[in-house]
XYZ file of C-alpha atoms in Angstrom:
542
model
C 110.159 41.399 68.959
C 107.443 43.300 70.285
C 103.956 42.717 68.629
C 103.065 45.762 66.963
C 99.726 47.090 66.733
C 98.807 47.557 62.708
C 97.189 50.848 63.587
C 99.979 52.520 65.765
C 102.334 51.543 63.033
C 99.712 52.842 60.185
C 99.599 55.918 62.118
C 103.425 56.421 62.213
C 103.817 55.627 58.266
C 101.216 58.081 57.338
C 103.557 60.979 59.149
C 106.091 60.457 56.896
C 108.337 57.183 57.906
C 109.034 54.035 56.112
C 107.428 50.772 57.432
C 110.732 49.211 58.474
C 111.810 52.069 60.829
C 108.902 52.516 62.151
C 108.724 48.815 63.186
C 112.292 48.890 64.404
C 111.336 52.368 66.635
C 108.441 50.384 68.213
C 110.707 47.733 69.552
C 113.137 49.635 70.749
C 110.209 51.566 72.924
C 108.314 48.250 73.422
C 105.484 49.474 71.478
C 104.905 53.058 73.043
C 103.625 55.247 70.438
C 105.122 58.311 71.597
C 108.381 57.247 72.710
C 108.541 56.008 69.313
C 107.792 58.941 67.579
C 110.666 60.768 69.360
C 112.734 58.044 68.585
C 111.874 58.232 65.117
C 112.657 62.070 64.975
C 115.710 61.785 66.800
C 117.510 58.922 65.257
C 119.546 58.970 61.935
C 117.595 55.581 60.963
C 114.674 57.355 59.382
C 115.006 57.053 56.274
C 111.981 59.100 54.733
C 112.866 61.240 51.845
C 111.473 64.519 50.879
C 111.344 64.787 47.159
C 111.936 68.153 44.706
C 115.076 68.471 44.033
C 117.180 68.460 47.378
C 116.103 66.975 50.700
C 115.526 70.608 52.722
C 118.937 71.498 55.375
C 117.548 72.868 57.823
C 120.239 73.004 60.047
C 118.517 72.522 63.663
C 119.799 70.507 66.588
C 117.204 68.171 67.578
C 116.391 68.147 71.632
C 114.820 65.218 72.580
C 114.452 66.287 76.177
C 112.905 69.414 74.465
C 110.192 67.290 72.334
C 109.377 64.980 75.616
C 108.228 68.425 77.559
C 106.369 70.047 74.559
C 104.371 66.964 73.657
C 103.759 66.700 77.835
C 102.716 70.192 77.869
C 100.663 69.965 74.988
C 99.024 66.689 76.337
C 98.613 68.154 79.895
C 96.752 71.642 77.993
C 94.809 69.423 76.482
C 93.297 67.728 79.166
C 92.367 70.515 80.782
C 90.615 72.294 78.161
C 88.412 69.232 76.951
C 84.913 69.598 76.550
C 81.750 67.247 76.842
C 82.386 66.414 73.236
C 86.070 65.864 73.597
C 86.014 61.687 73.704
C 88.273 59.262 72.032
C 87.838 58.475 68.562
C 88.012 55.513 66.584
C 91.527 54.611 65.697
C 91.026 54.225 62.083
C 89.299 57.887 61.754
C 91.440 61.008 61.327
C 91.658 63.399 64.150
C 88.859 66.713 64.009
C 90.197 69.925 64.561
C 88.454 72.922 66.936
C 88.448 76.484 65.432
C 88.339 79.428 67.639
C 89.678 81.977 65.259
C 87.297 84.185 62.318
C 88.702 82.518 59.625
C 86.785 79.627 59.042
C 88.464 77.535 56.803
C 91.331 77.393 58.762
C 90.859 74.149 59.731
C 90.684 72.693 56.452
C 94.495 74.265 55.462
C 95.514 72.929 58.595
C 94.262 69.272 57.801
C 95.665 69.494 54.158
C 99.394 70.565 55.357
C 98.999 67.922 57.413
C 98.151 65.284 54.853
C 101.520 66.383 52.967
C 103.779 64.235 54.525
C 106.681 66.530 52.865
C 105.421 69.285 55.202
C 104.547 67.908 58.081
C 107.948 65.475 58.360
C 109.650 69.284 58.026
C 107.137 70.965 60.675
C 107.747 67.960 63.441
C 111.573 68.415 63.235
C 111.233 71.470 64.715
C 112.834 72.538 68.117
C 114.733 75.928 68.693
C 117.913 75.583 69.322
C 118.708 79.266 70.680
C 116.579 81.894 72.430
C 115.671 84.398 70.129
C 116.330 88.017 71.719
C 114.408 90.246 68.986
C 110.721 90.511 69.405
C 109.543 89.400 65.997
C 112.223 86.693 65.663
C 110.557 85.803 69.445
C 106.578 85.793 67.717
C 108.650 83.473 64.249
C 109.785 80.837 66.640
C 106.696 80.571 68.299
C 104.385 80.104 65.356
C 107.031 77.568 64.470
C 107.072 75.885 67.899
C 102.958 75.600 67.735
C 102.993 74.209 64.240
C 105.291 71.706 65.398
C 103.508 70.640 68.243
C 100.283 70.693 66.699
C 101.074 68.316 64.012
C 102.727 65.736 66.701
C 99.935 66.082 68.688
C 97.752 65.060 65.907
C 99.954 62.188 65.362
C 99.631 60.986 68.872
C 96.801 62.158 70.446
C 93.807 59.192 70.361
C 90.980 62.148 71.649
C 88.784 63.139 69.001
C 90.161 66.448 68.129
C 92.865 69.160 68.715
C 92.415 73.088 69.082
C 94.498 75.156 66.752
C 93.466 78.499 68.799
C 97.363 78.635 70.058
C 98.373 78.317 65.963
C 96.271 81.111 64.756
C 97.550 83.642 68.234
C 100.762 82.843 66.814
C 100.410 83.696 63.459
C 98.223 86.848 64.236
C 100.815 87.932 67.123
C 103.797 88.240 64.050
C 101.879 91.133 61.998
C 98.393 91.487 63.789
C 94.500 90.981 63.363
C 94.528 92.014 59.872
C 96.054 88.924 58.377
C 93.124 87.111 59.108
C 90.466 90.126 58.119
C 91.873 90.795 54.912
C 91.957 87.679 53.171
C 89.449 85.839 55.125
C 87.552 84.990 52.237
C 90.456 84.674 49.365
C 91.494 80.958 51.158
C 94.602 80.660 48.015
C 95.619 84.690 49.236
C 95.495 83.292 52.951
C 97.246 80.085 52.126
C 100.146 81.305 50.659
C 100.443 84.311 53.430
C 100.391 81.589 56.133
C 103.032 79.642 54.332
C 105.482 82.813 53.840
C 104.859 83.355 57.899
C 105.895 79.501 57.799
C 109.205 79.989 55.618
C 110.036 83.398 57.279
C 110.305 81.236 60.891
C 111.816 78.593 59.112
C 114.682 80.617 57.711
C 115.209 82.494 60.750
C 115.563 79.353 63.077
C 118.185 78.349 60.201
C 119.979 81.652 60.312
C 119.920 80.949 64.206
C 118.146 84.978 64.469
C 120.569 86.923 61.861
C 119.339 90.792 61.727
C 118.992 90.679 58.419
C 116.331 87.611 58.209
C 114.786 89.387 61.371
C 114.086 92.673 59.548
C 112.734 91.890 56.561
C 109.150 92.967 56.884
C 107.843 91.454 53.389
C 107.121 87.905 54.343
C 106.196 86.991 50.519
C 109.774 87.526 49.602
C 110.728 84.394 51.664
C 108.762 82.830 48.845
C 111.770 82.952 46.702
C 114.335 80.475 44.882
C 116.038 77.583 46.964
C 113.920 78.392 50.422
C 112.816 75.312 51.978
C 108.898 75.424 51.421
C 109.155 77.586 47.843
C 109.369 74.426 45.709
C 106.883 73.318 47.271
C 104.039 75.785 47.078
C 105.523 78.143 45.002
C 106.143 78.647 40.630
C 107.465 80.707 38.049
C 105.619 82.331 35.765
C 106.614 84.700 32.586
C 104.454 86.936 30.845
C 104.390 87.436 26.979
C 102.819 90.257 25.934
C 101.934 90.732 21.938
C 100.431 94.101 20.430
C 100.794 95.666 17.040
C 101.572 99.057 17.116
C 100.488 102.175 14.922
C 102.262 101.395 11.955
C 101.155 97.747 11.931
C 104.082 96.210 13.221
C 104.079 93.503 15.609
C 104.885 94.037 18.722
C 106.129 91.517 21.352
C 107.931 91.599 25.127
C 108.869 88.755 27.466
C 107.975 90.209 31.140
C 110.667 88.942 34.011
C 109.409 85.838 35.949
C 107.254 86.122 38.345
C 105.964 83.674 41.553
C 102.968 82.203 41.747
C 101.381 80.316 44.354
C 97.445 80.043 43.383
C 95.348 80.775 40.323
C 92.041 82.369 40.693
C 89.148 81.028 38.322
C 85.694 81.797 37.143
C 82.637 80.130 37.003
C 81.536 81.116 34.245
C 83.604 79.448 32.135
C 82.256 75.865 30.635
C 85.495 74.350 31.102
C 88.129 73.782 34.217
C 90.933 74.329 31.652
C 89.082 77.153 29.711
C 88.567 78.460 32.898
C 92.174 78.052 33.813
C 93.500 79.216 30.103
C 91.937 82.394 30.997
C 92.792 83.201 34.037
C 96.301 83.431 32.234
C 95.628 85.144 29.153
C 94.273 89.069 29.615
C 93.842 92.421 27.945
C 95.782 95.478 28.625
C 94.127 98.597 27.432
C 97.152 101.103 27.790
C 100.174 99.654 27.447
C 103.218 101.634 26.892
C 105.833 100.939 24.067
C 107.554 103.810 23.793
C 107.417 107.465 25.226
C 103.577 108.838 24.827
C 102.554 105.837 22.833
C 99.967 103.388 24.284
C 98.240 100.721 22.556
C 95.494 97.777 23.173
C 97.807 94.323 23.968
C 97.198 91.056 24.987
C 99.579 89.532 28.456
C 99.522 85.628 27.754
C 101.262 84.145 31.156
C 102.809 81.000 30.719
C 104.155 78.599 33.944
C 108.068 78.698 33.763
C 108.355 76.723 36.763
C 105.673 73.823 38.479
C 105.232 73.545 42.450
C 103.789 70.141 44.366
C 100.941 72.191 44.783
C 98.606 73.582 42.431
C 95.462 76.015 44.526
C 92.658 77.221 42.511
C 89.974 79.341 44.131
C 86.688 79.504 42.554
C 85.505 82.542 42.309
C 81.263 82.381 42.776
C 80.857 85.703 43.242
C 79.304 88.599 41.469
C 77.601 91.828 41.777
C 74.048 93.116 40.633
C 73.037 96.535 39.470
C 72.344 97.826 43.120
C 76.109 96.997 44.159
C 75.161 94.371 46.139
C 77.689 90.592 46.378
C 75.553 87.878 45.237
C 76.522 84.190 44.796
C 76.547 82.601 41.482
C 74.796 79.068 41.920
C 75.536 77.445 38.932
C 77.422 74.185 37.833
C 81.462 74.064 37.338
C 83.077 70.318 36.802
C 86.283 69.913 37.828
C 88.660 66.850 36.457
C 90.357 64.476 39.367
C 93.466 64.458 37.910
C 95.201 67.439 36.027
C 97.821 68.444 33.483
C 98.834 71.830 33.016
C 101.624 70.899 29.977
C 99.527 73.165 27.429
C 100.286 76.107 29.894
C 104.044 75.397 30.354
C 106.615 77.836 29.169
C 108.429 75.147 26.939
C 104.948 73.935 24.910
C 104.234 77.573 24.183
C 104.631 77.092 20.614
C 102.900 73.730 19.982
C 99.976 75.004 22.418
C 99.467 78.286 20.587
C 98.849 75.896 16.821
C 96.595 73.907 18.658
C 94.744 77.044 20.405
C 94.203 78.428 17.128
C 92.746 74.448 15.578
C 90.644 74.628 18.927
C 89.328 78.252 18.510
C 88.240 76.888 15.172
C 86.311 73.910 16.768
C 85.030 75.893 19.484
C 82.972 78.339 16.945
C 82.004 75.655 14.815
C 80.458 73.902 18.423
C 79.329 77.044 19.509
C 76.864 77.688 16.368
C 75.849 73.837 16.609
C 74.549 74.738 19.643
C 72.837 77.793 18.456
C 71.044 75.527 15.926
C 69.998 72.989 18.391
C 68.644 75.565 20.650
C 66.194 76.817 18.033
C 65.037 73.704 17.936
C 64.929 72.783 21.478
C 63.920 76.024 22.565
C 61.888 77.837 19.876
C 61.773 81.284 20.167
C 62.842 80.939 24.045
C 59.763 79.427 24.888
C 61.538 75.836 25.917
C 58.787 73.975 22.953
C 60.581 71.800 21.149
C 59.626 71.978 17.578
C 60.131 68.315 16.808
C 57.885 67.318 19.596
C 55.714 69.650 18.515
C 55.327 68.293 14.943
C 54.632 64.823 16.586
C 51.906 65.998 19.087
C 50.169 68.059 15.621
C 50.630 64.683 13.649
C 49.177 62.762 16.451
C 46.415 65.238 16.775
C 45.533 65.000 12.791
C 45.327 61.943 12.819
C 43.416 61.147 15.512
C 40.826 63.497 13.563
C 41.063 61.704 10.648
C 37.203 61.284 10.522
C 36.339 64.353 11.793
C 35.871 67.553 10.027
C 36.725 70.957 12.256
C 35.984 74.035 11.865
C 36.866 76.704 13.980
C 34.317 79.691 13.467
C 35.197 83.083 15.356
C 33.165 82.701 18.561
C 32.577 78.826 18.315
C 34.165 75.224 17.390
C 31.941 72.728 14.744
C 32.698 69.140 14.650
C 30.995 68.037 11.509
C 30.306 64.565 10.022
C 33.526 62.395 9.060
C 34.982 63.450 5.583
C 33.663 62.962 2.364
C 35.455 61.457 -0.429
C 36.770 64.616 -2.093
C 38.008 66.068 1.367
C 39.886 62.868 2.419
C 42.766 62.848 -0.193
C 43.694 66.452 0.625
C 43.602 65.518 4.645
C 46.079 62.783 3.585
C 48.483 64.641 1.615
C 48.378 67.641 4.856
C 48.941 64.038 6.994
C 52.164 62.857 4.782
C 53.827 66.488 4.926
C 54.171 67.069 8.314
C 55.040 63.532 8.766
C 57.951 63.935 6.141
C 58.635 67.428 8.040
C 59.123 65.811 11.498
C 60.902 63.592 10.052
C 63.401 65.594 8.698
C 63.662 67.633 11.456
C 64.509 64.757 13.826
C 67.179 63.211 11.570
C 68.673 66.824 11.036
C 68.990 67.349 15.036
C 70.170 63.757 15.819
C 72.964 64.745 12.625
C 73.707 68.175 14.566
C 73.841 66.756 18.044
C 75.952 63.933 17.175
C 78.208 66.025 15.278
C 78.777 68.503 18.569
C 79.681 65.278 20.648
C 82.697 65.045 17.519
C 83.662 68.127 17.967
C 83.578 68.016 21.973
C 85.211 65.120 21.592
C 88.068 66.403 19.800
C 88.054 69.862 22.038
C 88.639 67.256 24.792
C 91.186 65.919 23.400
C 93.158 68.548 21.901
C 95.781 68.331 24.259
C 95.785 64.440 24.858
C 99.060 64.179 23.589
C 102.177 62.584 25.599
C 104.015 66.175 25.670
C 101.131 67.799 27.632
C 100.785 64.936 30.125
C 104.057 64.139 31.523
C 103.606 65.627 34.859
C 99.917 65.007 36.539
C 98.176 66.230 39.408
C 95.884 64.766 41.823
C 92.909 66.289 43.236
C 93.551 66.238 46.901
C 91.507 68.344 48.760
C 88.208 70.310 47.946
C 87.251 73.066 50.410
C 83.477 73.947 50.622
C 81.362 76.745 50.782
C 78.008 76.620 52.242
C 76.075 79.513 52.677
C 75.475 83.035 50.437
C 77.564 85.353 49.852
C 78.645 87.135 53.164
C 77.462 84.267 55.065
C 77.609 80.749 55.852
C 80.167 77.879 56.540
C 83.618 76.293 55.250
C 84.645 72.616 55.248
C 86.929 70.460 53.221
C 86.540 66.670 51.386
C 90.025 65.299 51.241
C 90.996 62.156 49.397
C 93.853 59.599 50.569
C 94.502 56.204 49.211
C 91.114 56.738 46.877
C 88.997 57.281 50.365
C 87.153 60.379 50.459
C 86.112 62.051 53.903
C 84.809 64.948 55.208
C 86.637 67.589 57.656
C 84.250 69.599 59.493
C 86.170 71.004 62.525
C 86.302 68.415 64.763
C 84.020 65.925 62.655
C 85.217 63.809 60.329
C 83.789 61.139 58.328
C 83.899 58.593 55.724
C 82.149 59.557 52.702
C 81.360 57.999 49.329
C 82.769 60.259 45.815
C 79.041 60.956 45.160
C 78.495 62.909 47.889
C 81.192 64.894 47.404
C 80.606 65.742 44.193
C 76.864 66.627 45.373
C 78.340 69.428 47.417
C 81.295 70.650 45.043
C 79.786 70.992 41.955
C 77.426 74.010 42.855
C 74.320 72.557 41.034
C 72.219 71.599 43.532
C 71.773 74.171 46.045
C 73.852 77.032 48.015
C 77.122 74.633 48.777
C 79.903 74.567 46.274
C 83.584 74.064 45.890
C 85.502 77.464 46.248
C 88.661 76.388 46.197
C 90.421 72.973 44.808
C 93.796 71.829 45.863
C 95.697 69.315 43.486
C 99.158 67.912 44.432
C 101.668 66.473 42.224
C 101.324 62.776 42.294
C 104.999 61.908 42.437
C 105.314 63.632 45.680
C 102.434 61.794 46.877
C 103.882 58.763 45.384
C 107.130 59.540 46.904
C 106.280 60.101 50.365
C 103.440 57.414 51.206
């Protein structure tokens, strides 16, 4: 047997194959990494799954002549086009990726497909089978073809970083420049635009070019049921919509489902899940129940259907009184690991009782903090009347045997106090004292009954029903700069590491650090979008 190196065969079972086959592939190419890679996605040995329901058909014959000239294409492009700070990289340190298109964050989607191993297993099985002889099913199979080469040149390729310049012509050769200018800064709009130009190549190379795949020119509708990415990126979601109309009656309608592939959030919202609650829930001014009658109703959209892969974007952005985009720089947590059971279609009922115990608890907090404030903050000018008390009690009695008197132009200090003076100082003494501390026992009383009730807001939905399926935070994307300007990179997590992609630098960092940056408290860098992924298809597929 061939002595393996741990880091070739590392390398190999991070893109998707099982220890044992990748060992046997090695030995059968004495040790080449390459020759084992097309070994391993030639051969009917692999025995990598992809989870979610069925393991994708995809129905392409496999050329291994075909993969041997791409990859030595690829590898020969490569060398040519390397720059002074094109050198190899440490073995143990991901590969950096160059970005020559406007869309920034490009890189950072292109390093998070690439962590999926689902996706990327799918995207290096790739090879046309047939020559394509319509012009958009021509542009499909080349996006296809560059994805596919992309990610096994990241698998293979010991320089520091690849180019995904020949990705992004592909994808803006299909429908044009504006697929990058419109959505440049919406990265969950772009994501899920990029991955229906993904599914619509994917489904014509498995229709091997049938007009009918070829001419449909809304690329979202590849997004659909039982296409190969959709469970993958893609839910259901229904809409219930409740009113009460003229007469008082209630009013309710169940909207057909709709897909999903990214929620949009605010940041002005205390809470990740408040935050998420209500980017689900809003008002409808006019809505029409019946011919010429409108009324006020509420749309309450609940998640009939869960993908691997929950995208939020965080929306920072806001507008002042001169029209003008300005970035909101305040502080949004985020939780590492998610549950969305309280928005699922089948809790509805058992999350609408314990929205309404919650709305309770949320008032009841809300005015606790109201009271605090007028303590901490009396009459908005940030003096705490508790410390106050204290500094005035401290000031008496330091006085004690001093007599002032403030006159209107001047100050007296007279003699200490007599007899008949001292007993009333005293009593003045012992009633602020009692005063302060009252007030201090009454705000340690309110402040540790808002921790209660936080506590219990927390936990609302820390029940088994609401926490069957969980979510990992996997990546974090980054946005440094003000609005209109600045710079995009991502923090993504694997086997509790966290590092940093920044184009073609990546490092090692520690949790704190990333936190630092995503969090938004601390300067003009913040998270703007967060990408969780179910843990059992991580589980699954590492």
């Amino acid at each position: 047997m061939v002595h393996q190196s741990k880091e070739v065969i590392k390398t190999l079972v991070e893109m998707g194959f099982d220890e044992i086959t990748v060992i046997k592939a090695l030995d059968e190419c004495n040790g080449n990494q390459e020759r084992a890679l097309d070994y391993l996605l030639n051969k009917d040995t692999n025995t990598s799954v992809v989870p979610y329901a069925q393991n994708p058909s995809i129905g392409l014959k496999v050329d291994e002549d075909e993969i041997k000239k791409a990859i030595a294409l690829s590898m020969e492009e490569s060398s040519k086009s390397q720059s002074s700070e094109q050198k190899e990289r440490d073995p143990n340190t991901p590969i950096g990726l160059k970005n020559s298109s406007n869309v920034s964050f490009f890189t950072s989607l292109i390093q998070f497909y690439y962590s999926l191993p689902f996706f990327r297993e799918i995207m290096m099985k790739q090879v046309p089978s047939f020559q394509p002889q319509d012009n958009r099913g021509k542009k499909l199979v080349k996006l296809i073809s560059e994805m596919s080469l992309l990610f096994k040149n990241m698998g293979t390729n010991k320089m520091k970083y690849e180019d995904t310049n020949r990705v992004m012509n592909a994808l803006i050769d299909i429908d044009g420049s504006q697929v990058i200018n419109s959505e440049k800064n919406d990265i969950g709009e772009f994501s899920m635009r990029f991955i229906a130009k993904i599914e619509e190549g994917l489904s014509y190379l498995n229709s091997q070019g049938e007009e009918n795949v070829a001419k449909r020119k809304d690329s979202m509708s590849f997004l659909i049921d039982n296409s190969i990415l959709s469970k993958f990126f893609c839910g259901k979601l229904v809409n219930d919509i409740r009113s009460k109309l003229p007469d008082g009656s209630k009013y309710k309608d169940e909207q057909i489902p709709t897909i999903f592939g990214k929620f949009e959030i605010e940041v002005d919202k205390k809470e990740f899940y408040e935050a998420w609650g209500d980017a689900l829930t809003k008002e409808i001014d006019n809505f029409q129940v019946a011919d010429g009658v409108f009324v006020k109703a509420k749309q309450t959209s609940w998640i009939d259907g869960l993908p691997g892969v929950l995208i939020f974007g965080i929306n920072r952005l806001a507008t002042d009184s001169n029209g003008n985009l300005f970035k909101i720089k305040k502080g949004f947590s985020f939780p590492m690991y998610l549950y969305p059971g309280r928005y699922l279609l089948g809790n509805q009922k058992k999350t609408r009782s314990l929205q309404k115990a919650l709305a309770t608890k949320k008032r009841n907090a809300k005015q606790l903090e109201n009271s605090i404030e007028t303590f901490d903050n009396f009459e908005g000018k940030n003096v705490n009347i508790s410390k106050m008390l204290n500094l005035c009690l401290n000031f008496l009695e330091n006085q004690k045997n001093q007599d002032i008197n403030i006159d209107e132009n001047e100050v007296f200090v007279e003699p200490p106090f007599g007899i008949e003076k001292q007993s009333s100082f005293n009593e003045t003494l012992n009633v602020i004292k009692a005063y302060s501390d009252k007030v201090r026992s009454n705000l340690e009383e309110m402040k540790e009954k808002l921790r209660r009730y936080e506590d219990e807001i927390e936990n609302t939905f820390d029940e088994k029903k609401f926490r069957k399926q969980e979510y990992e935070l996997s990546a974090i994307v980054i946005h440094d700069g003000d609005a209109g300007s600045g710079q995009y990179y991502s923090y993504m997590k694997k086997d509790g590491v966290w590092r940093k992609y920044h184009d073609i630098n990546v490092t090692e960092v520690g949790e704190k650090n990333v936190m630092f940056d995503s969090l938004g408290e601390y300067g003009i860098s913040a998270a703007c979008c967060l990408i969780y992924v179910d843990k059992g298809l991580l589980r699954d597929n590492n």
